[in-house]
Short mmCIF file of C-alpha atoms in Angstrom, two decimals:
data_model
loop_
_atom_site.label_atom_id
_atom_site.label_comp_id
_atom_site.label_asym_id
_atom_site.label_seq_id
_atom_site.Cartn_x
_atom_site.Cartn_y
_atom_site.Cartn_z
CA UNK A 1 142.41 73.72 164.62
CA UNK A 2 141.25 75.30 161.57
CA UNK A 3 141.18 78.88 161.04
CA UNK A 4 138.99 81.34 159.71
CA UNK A 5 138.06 80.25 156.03
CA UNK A 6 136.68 82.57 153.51
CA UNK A 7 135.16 81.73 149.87
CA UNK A 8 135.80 82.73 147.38
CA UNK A 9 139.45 84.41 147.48
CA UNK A 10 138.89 86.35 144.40
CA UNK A 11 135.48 87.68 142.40
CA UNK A 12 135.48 89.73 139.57
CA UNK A 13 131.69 91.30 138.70
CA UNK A 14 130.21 93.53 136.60
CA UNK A 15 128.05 96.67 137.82
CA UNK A 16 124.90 95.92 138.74
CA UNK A 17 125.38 91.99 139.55
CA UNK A 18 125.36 90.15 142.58
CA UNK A 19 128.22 88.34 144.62
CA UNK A 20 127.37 86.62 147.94
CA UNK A 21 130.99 86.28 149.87
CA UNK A 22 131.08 83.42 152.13
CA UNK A 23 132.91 83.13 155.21
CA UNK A 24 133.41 80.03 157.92
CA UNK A 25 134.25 80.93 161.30
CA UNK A 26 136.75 78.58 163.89
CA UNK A 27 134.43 76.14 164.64
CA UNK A 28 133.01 77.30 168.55
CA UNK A 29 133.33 80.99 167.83
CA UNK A 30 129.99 82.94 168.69
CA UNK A 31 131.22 85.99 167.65
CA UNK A 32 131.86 86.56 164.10
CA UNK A 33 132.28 90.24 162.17
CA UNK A 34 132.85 91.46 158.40
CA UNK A 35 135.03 94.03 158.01
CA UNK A 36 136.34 95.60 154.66
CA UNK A 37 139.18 97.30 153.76
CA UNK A 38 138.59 99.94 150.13
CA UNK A 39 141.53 100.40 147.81
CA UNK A 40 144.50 100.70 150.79
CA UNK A 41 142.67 102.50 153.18
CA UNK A 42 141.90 101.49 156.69
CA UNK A 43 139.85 98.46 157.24
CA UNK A 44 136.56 99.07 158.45
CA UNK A 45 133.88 97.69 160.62
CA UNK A 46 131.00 96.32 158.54
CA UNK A 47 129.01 94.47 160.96
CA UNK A 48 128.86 91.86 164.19
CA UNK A 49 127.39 88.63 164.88
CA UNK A 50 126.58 86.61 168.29
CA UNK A 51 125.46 83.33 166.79
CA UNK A 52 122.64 84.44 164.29
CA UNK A 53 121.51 87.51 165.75
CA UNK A 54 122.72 90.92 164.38
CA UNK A 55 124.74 92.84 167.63
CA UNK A 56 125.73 95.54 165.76
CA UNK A 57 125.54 96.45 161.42
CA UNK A 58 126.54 100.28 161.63
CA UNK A 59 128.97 99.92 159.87
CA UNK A 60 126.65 98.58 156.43
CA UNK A 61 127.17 101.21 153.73
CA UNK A 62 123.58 100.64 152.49
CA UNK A 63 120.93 98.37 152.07
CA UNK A 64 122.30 97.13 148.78
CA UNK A 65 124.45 94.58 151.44
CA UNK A 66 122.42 92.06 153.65
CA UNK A 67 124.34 89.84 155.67
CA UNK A 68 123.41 86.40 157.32
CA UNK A 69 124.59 84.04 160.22
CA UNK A 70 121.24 80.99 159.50
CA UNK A 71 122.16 78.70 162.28
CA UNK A 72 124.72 80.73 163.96
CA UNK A 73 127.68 78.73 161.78
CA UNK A 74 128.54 80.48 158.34
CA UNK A 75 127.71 84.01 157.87
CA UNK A 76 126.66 85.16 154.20
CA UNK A 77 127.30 88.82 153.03
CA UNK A 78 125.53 89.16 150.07
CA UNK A 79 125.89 92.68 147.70
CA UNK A 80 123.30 93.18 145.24
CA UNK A 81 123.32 94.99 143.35
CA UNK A 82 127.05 95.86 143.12
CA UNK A 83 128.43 99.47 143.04
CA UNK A 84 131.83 100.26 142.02
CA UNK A 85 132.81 101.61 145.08
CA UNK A 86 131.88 98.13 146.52
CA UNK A 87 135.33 96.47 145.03
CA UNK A 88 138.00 96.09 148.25
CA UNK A 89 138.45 93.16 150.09
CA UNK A 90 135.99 91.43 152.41
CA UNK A 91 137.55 90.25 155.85
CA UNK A 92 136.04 87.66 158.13
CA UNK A 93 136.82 87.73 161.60
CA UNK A 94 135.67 85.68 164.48
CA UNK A 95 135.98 85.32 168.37
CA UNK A 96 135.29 83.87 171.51
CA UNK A 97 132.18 84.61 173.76
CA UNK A 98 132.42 85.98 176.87
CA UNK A 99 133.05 83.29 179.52
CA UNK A 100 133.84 80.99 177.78
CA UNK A 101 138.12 82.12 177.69
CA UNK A 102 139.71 85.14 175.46
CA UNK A 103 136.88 86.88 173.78
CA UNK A 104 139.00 89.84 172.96
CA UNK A 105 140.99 88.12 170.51
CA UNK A 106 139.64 88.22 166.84
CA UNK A 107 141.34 85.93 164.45
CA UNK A 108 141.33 86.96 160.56
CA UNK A 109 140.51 85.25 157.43
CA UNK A 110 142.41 85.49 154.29
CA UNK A 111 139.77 87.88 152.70
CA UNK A 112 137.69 88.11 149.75
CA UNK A 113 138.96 90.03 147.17
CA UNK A 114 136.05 92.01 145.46
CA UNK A 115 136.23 93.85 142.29
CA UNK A 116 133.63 95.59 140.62
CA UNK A 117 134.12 96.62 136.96
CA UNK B 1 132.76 109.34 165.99
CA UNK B 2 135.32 106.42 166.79
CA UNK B 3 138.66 107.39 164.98
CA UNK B 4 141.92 105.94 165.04
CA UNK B 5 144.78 107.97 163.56
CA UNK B 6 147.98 105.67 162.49
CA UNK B 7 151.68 106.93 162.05
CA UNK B 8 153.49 106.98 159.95
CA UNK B 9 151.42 105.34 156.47
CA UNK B 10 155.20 104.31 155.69
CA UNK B 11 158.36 103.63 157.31
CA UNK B 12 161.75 102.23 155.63
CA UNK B 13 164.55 101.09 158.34
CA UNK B 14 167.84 99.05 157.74
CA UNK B 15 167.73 95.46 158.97
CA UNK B 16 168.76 95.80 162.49
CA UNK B 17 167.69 99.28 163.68
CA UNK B 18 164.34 99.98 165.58
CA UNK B 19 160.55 100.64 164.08
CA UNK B 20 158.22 102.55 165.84
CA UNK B 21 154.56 102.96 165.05
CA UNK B 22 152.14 105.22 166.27
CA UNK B 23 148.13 105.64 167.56
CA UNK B 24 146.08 107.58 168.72
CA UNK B 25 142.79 106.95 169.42
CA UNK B 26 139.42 109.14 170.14
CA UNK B 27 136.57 106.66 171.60
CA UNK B 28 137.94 107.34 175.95
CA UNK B 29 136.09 104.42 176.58
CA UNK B 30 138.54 101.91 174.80
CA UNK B 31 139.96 99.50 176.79
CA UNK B 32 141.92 96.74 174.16
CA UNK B 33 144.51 97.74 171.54
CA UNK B 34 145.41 95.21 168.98
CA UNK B 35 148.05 95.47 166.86
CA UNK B 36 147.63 93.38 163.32
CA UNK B 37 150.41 92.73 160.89
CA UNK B 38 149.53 91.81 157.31
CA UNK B 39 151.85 90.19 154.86
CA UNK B 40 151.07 90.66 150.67
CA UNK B 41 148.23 88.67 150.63
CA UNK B 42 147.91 86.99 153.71
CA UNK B 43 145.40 87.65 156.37
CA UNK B 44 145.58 89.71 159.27
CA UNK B 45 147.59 88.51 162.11
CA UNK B 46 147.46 89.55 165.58
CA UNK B 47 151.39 90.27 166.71
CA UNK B 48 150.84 91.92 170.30
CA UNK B 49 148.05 93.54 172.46
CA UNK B 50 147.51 95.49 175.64
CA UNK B 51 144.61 96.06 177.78
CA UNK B 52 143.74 99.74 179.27
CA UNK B 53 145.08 98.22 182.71
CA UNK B 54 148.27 97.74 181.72
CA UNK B 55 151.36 100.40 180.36
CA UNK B 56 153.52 98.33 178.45
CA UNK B 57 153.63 94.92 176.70
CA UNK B 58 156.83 93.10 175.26
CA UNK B 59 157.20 89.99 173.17
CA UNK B 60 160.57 89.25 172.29
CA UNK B 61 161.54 91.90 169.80
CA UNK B 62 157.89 93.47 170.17
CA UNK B 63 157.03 96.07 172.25
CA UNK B 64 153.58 98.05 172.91
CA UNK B 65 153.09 100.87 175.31
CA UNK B 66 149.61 102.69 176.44
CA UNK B 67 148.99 106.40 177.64
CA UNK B 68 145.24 106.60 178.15
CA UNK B 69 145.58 109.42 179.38
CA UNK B 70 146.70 111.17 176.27
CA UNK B 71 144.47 108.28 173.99
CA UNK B 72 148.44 107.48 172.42
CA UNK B 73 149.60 103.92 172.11
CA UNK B 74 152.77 102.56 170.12
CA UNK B 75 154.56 99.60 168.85
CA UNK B 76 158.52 99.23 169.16
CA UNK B 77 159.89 96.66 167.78
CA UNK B 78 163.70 95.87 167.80
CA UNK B 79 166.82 94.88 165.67
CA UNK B 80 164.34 94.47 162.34
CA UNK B 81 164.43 91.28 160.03
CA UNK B 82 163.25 91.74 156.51
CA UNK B 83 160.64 89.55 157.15
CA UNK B 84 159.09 91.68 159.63
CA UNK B 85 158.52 94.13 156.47
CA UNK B 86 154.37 94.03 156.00
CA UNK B 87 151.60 96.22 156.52
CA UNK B 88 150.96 96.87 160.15
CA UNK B 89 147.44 98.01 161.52
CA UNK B 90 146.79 99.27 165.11
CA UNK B 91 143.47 99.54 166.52
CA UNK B 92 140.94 100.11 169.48
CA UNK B 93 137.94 98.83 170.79
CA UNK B 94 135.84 98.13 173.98
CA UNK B 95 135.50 94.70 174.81
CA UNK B 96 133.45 92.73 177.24
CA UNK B 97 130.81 95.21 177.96
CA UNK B 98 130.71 96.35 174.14
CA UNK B 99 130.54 94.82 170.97
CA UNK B 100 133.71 94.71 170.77
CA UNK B 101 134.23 95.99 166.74
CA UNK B 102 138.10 96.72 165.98
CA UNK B 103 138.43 100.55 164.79
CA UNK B 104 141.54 101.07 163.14
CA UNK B 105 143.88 103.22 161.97
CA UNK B 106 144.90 103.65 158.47
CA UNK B 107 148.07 101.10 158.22
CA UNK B 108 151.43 101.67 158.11
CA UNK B 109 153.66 99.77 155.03
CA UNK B 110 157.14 98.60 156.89
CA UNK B 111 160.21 98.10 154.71
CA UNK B 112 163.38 96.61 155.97
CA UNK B 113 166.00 96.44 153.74
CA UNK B 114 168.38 93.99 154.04
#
């Protein structure tokens, strides 16, 4: 089974540009969250999906990041436009539903590292 | 708000001795703990967990124990191997009635030297 995939591994962007970070969930997974973690610091809730709806985004910084889950696969988090403070890196994580086995497990993916110059 | 405090933010052991981490945790209403270790640049990978219903958890050379009552959980983990030298994050969340979002604490950087 394939795990959580997440594109691209690196970007490299100037102030004031957009990046849209990409991420694939294991294939069956309802759930799926972003999470980011800022130069060494904790990582830290972003937002939750169940299929394409929106469960939960308190953890968005600001409306300068819009995040989407079309068709309840692939989620897109898009930042536009980009603030230094954005750079970190940009995990993917995704899970089970409820009854439908473990939903309390969320499995990684490799992260998008994000740096804004 | 929800706040997970990790210690300590490093920790440097000889192979072979013990590691323990520690958590505590300020949402009362958290009932999973997850405990992530992350190699230099790898993802995230779950190690251990424990549910609010249960004390302690062990794994082999991996250990996690629970006080709700003081909002305090820990990781043990015996006789070290330098490759169990990574970043380790706990966290907390409520699950099943909840969203389920991982809160966690700050990290802690595990050497073990050889």
């Amino acid at each position: 089974e394939a795990g959580v995939t997440q594109f691209p591994s690196h970007s490299v962007i100037e102030k004031g540009q957009t990046v849209t970070l990409r991420c694939d969930p294991i294939s069956g997974h309802d759930n799926l969250y972003w999470y980011r973690r800022v130069m060494g610091k904790e990582i830290k809730f972003l937002l939750h999906f169940v299929k394409e709806s929106k469960q939960d985004e308190s953890g968005m910084p600001n409306n300068r990041f819009l995040a989407e889950r079309t068709g309840g696969t692939y989620s897109t988090l898009k930042v536009q436009p980009a603030e230094l403070e954005d750079s970190g890196v940009y995990f993917c994580a995704s899970s089970q539903v409820l009854g439908q086995g473990p939903t309390d497990t969320q499995y990684f993916g490799p992260g998008t590292r994000l740096t804004v110059l | 708000g929800e706040n997970v405090e990790q210690h300590p933010s490093t920790l440097s052991v000889q192979e072979g001795d013990s590691a323990v981490i520690k958590c505590t945790y300020s949402d009362s209403a958290s009932n999973y703990f997850p405990w992530y270790k992350q190699e230099l640049g790898k993802r995230p990978q779950l190690i251990i967990d424990i549910r609010s219903n249960v004390g302690e958890k062990k794994d082999q050379r991996i250990a996690v124990t629970l006080n709700k009552t003081a909002k305090h959980f820990s990781l043990h983990i015996t006789e070290t191997q330098p490759e169990d030298s990574a970043v380790y994050f706990c966290a907390a969340a409520r699950v099943r009635s909840n969203t389920g979002k991982l809160i966690f604490g700050q990290g802690t950087t595990l050497q073990v030297k050889p």
